[in-house]
């Protein structure tokens, strides 16, 4: 099945990619999560503008924001909490999402701006874009590749770093992702939230997101949301811990809620790798207005 899907999407540029990967619009996707057909179908998919959309580059705090928003939207008290988080906030580009999918409170995507449904590209939609220090994104993603059954196992950290810098990873270039979304911010109703701010002051972030979503939270609800958004709680909660999809993850080889800290890159980058990344970062992002803590 996987081979069949990839073969359908094969082009010359796909020939050098691992079997489950394919390129679409120049960006790497992977089977069985994605198909070219799904990505094309999505462009004209109509979404109810009351549905907020979370946009992230992978490993930037997506799941954490899904949990925050889901609890805000259900005011912490309805049956949505019985659903798996990935069903409450499905990824629109993943094949299991279809026009028949119902009951979701919000949508999630890792897609670049150019690939999201056209209907989203206006101020009627509320978009929350979560950013994270790219060095921590690299480390989180490196480990994610080790236990995700659909991703190529990294040869070593150096090799993964090189691929990340070149944009030759799942969902393409981090640099282009964030730059592209940011460049369209004035046409959109978009709130940028930093993972690092969620770490230092989640209470303020929850209040900011609630206000963006026009939701009022009383103190008791806010406290309850904060309690359910700790990494420990999310790791233990079967509705948020991904244990229900062993076909996607080999949890013997790693954990989705790995460390949940900022600055873990310092435990992975050699000095030379850090200098290399900083020079590329300066070249590509030197003029970028958003800054990242602990670079
Ligand atoms: S994915 O696969 O793209 O949806 O991954 P994503 O959810 O974006 O990122 C996973 C990283 O977010 C961390 N995380 C958290 N950190 C702190 N608190 C909470 N509650 C939390 N939930 C998720 C998770 O641990 C991954 O980061 P690393 O650095 O790998 O630990």
XYZ file of C-alpha atoms and ligand atoms in Angstrom:
326
model
C 0.000 0.000 0.000
C 2.748 2.436 0.965
C 4.732 1.539 -2.115
C 1.678 1.996 -4.298
C 0.992 5.504 -2.981
C 4.564 6.618 -3.338
C 4.835 5.167 -6.809
C 1.814 7.210 -7.867
C 3.521 10.381 -6.730
C 6.938 9.496 -7.998
C 8.883 11.998 -10.013
C 12.554 12.198 -10.894
C 13.195 14.253 -7.782
C 11.628 11.530 -5.623
C 14.040 8.882 -6.798
C 16.696 9.783 -4.213
C 14.254 9.764 -1.285
C 13.576 6.918 1.167
C 10.681 4.731 0.098
C 8.014 6.303 2.287
C 8.923 9.894 1.381
C 7.752 11.906 -1.602
C 8.011 15.511 -2.669
C 5.011 17.673 -3.365
C 5.519 21.295 -4.426
C 9.177 20.653 -3.602
C 8.425 19.759 0.027
C 8.984 16.340 1.600
C 5.889 14.480 2.817
C 5.547 10.868 3.773
C 3.303 7.893 3.329
C 1.097 6.613 4.782
C 0.251 9.928 6.467
C 0.119 11.978 3.293
C -0.796 11.580 -0.337
C -0.448 14.009 -3.203
C -4.193 13.596 -3.807
C -5.014 14.725 -0.262
C -2.710 17.715 -0.535
C -4.331 18.785 -3.797
C -7.878 18.163 -2.515
C -7.185 20.339 0.505
C -6.609 23.510 -1.508
C -10.317 23.904 -2.264
C -11.599 22.413 0.976
C -14.046 24.755 2.703
C -13.689 25.204 6.432
C -16.230 26.834 8.702
C -14.602 30.157 9.683
C -15.597 29.565 13.305
C -13.038 26.776 13.446
C -9.666 28.095 14.627
C -6.541 26.718 12.998
C -3.250 25.896 14.722
C -0.244 26.254 12.458
C 3.178 24.987 13.450
C 6.371 23.647 12.038
C 6.634 20.100 13.481
C 7.953 19.779 17.042
C 7.243 23.380 18.001
C 4.596 22.737 20.661
C 1.629 21.725 18.486
C 0.177 19.158 20.862
C 0.554 21.431 23.822
C -1.358 24.203 22.027
C -3.991 21.691 20.885
C -4.579 20.776 24.518
C -4.676 24.405 25.662
C -7.144 25.405 22.963
C -9.295 22.345 23.268
C -9.791 22.934 26.981
C -10.489 26.632 26.418
C -13.038 25.879 23.710
C -14.919 23.277 25.722
C -14.612 25.450 28.822
C -13.049 22.412 30.434
C -16.354 20.649 30.882
C -17.734 18.746 27.953
C -17.562 15.379 26.271
C -14.851 16.497 23.851
C -12.317 15.489 26.499
C -13.361 11.881 25.889
C -12.057 12.136 22.335
C -8.402 11.694 21.460
C -6.693 15.052 21.159
C -5.740 14.334 17.542
C -9.465 13.899 16.777
C -10.458 17.101 18.543
C -7.826 18.980 16.553
C -7.105 16.899 13.446
C -4.298 17.616 11.011
C -6.101 18.657 7.851
C -3.373 17.314 5.548
C -3.331 13.803 6.986
C -5.197 11.234 4.924
C -7.583 10.216 7.661
C -9.031 13.757 7.543
C -11.828 13.974 4.965
C -14.773 16.250 4.277
C -16.814 13.766 6.336
C -14.701 14.193 9.467
C -16.870 15.790 12.125
C -16.826 16.810 15.753
C -13.526 18.612 15.652
C -13.158 21.861 17.586
C -10.226 23.187 15.634
C -7.890 22.151 12.867
C -4.165 21.724 12.917
C -1.626 21.927 10.152
C 2.118 21.815 9.634
C 1.683 23.041 6.071
C 3.342 26.018 4.523
C 1.113 29.025 3.779
C 1.041 28.256 0.057
C -0.501 24.813 0.686
C -3.301 25.486 3.177
C -6.914 25.724 1.950
C -7.480 28.976 0.087
C -10.473 29.784 2.276
C -8.248 30.197 5.342
C -6.272 33.044 3.816
C -8.330 35.937 5.141
C -9.137 37.656 8.406
C -12.277 35.617 9.093
C -10.209 32.720 10.423
C -8.381 32.700 13.712
C -4.932 31.265 13.288
C -2.535 30.478 16.118
C 1.055 29.980 15.002
C 3.349 28.412 17.608
C 7.046 29.161 17.265
C 9.970 27.453 18.996
C 13.698 28.064 19.101
C 14.830 26.193 15.959
C 17.720 24.524 17.763
C 15.260 22.875 20.150
C 13.010 22.022 17.191
C 15.949 20.209 15.582
C 16.678 18.202 18.731
C 13.041 17.308 19.300
C 12.634 16.326 15.664
C 15.830 14.256 15.686
C 14.463 12.156 18.548
C 10.990 12.021 16.980
C 12.529 10.436 13.876
C 13.952 7.639 16.016
C 10.593 6.331 17.236
C 8.212 7.341 14.446
C 7.542 4.333 12.265
C 6.803 6.541 9.222
C 10.056 8.537 9.308
C 13.544 7.647 8.208
C 15.828 6.855 11.173
C 18.549 9.512 11.353
C 22.074 8.313 10.628
C 23.431 10.582 13.348
C 22.828 14.089 14.699
C 25.254 15.736 12.250
C 23.507 14.169 9.272
C 20.095 15.185 10.601
C 21.273 18.745 11.259
C 22.543 19.026 7.691
C 19.246 17.772 6.281
C 17.302 20.155 8.508
C 19.380 23.139 7.400
C 18.901 22.157 3.752
C 15.150 21.700 4.260
C 15.448 18.048 3.264
C 13.223 16.871 6.087
C 9.569 16.066 6.619
C 7.553 19.279 5.895
C 10.545 21.070 4.412
C 12.490 24.088 5.543
C 11.847 25.562 8.992
C 13.288 28.874 7.771
C 10.868 29.130 4.867
C 7.904 27.937 6.925
C 8.144 30.651 9.530
C 9.205 33.391 7.107
C 6.375 32.638 4.739
C 3.653 32.614 7.393
C 5.050 35.736 9.027
C 5.167 37.590 5.717
C 1.380 37.132 5.357
C 0.525 38.181 8.902
C -1.142 41.471 7.918
C -3.636 39.682 5.652
C -4.543 37.213 8.400
C -6.008 37.181 11.890
C -2.998 35.405 13.324
C -1.584 35.168 16.838
C 2.057 34.153 17.223
C 2.777 32.271 20.440
C 6.240 31.170 21.535
C 6.828 27.741 23.093
C 9.328 29.464 25.399
C 6.573 31.775 26.698
C 4.378 28.750 27.343
C 7.215 27.360 29.437
C 7.822 30.514 31.439
C 4.249 31.693 31.925
C 1.574 29.327 30.670
C -1.122 31.144 32.622
C -0.581 34.346 30.626
C -0.461 32.418 27.351
C -3.723 30.613 28.132
C -5.364 33.956 28.957
C -4.026 35.504 25.755
C -5.242 32.592 23.616
C -8.647 32.616 25.366
C -9.009 36.311 24.681
C -8.033 35.780 21.014
C -10.769 33.128 20.828
C -13.251 35.449 22.592
C -13.604 33.080 25.530
C -13.834 34.096 29.156
C -12.266 31.816 31.746
C -13.018 31.972 35.439
C -10.189 31.327 37.885
C -11.256 27.764 38.655
C -11.409 26.804 34.949
C -8.088 28.458 34.288
C -6.446 26.515 37.124
C -7.949 23.279 35.893
C -6.695 23.944 32.339
C -3.190 24.672 33.617
C -3.245 21.448 35.574
C -4.241 19.414 32.506
C -1.572 21.034 30.359
C 1.434 19.920 32.371
C 3.710 17.561 30.507
C 3.170 14.910 33.185
C -0.582 15.087 32.860
C -0.469 14.957 29.067
C 1.952 12.042 29.128
C -0.281 10.041 31.462
C -3.594 10.940 29.832
C -4.528 8.241 27.263
C -6.406 10.872 25.237
C -3.269 12.939 24.724
C -0.365 10.491 24.871
C -0.655 8.819 21.431
C -0.495 5.342 22.959
C -3.633 4.513 20.963
C -1.712 4.612 17.671
C 1.115 2.057 18.078
C 1.111 1.634 14.298
C 2.635 5.130 14.080
C 5.013 5.168 17.038
C 7.401 2.673 18.571
C 7.394 3.837 22.190
C 10.118 1.324 23.070
C 12.462 3.631 21.127
C 11.404 7.016 22.476
C 8.732 9.145 24.049
C 6.475 11.790 22.498
C 6.679 13.835 25.704
C 10.426 13.497 25.693
C 11.724 16.339 27.909
C 9.527 19.346 27.244
C 12.219 21.872 28.126
C 13.948 24.810 26.496
C 17.640 24.779 25.731
C 18.083 21.019 25.369
C 19.997 21.833 22.169
C 22.995 22.584 24.398
C 23.160 18.871 25.212
C 23.251 17.921 21.523
C 25.134 20.541 19.502
C 28.921 20.464 19.387
C 30.483 23.942 19.435
C 31.279 23.662 15.714
C 27.705 22.625 14.898
C 26.359 25.536 16.898
C 28.650 27.973 15.092
C 27.625 26.494 11.755
C 23.929 26.791 12.587
C 24.356 30.355 13.894
C 26.061 31.451 10.688
C 23.287 29.947 8.535
C 20.696 31.440 10.865
C 22.265 34.870 10.572
C 22.315 34.600 6.796
C 18.710 33.450 6.461
C 17.034 35.068 9.467
C 19.261 37.980 10.487
C 16.567 40.502 9.534
C 13.640 38.456 10.888
C 11.610 40.448 13.446
C 10.687 37.547 15.746
C 13.503 36.608 18.096
C 13.968 33.328 19.942
C 14.993 33.002 23.570
C 18.166 31.143 24.362
C 19.630 31.013 20.858
S 4.317 17.241 16.590
O 4.716 15.828 16.352
O 4.809 18.128 15.532
O 2.894 17.393 16.820
O 5.107 17.622 17.924
P 4.809 18.907 18.812
O 3.646 18.660 19.675
O 4.805 20.131 17.962
O 6.133 19.011 19.706
C 6.474 18.037 20.630
C 7.381 18.728 21.633
O 6.565 19.522 22.527
C 6.801 19.097 23.844
N 5.578 19.223 24.663
C 5.550 19.878 25.833
N 6.495 20.593 26.469
C 6.146 21.107 27.687
N 4.934 20.942 28.247
C 3.963 20.248 27.625
N 2.775 20.084 28.201
C 4.252 19.679 26.344
N 3.545 18.941 25.459
C 4.381 18.666 24.451
C 7.224 17.638 23.698
O 7.847 17.172 24.866
C 8.144 17.749 22.497
O 9.371 18.405 22.814
P 10.725 17.637 23.240
O 11.770 18.700 23.244
O 10.988 16.578 22.228
O 10.466 17.085 24.611
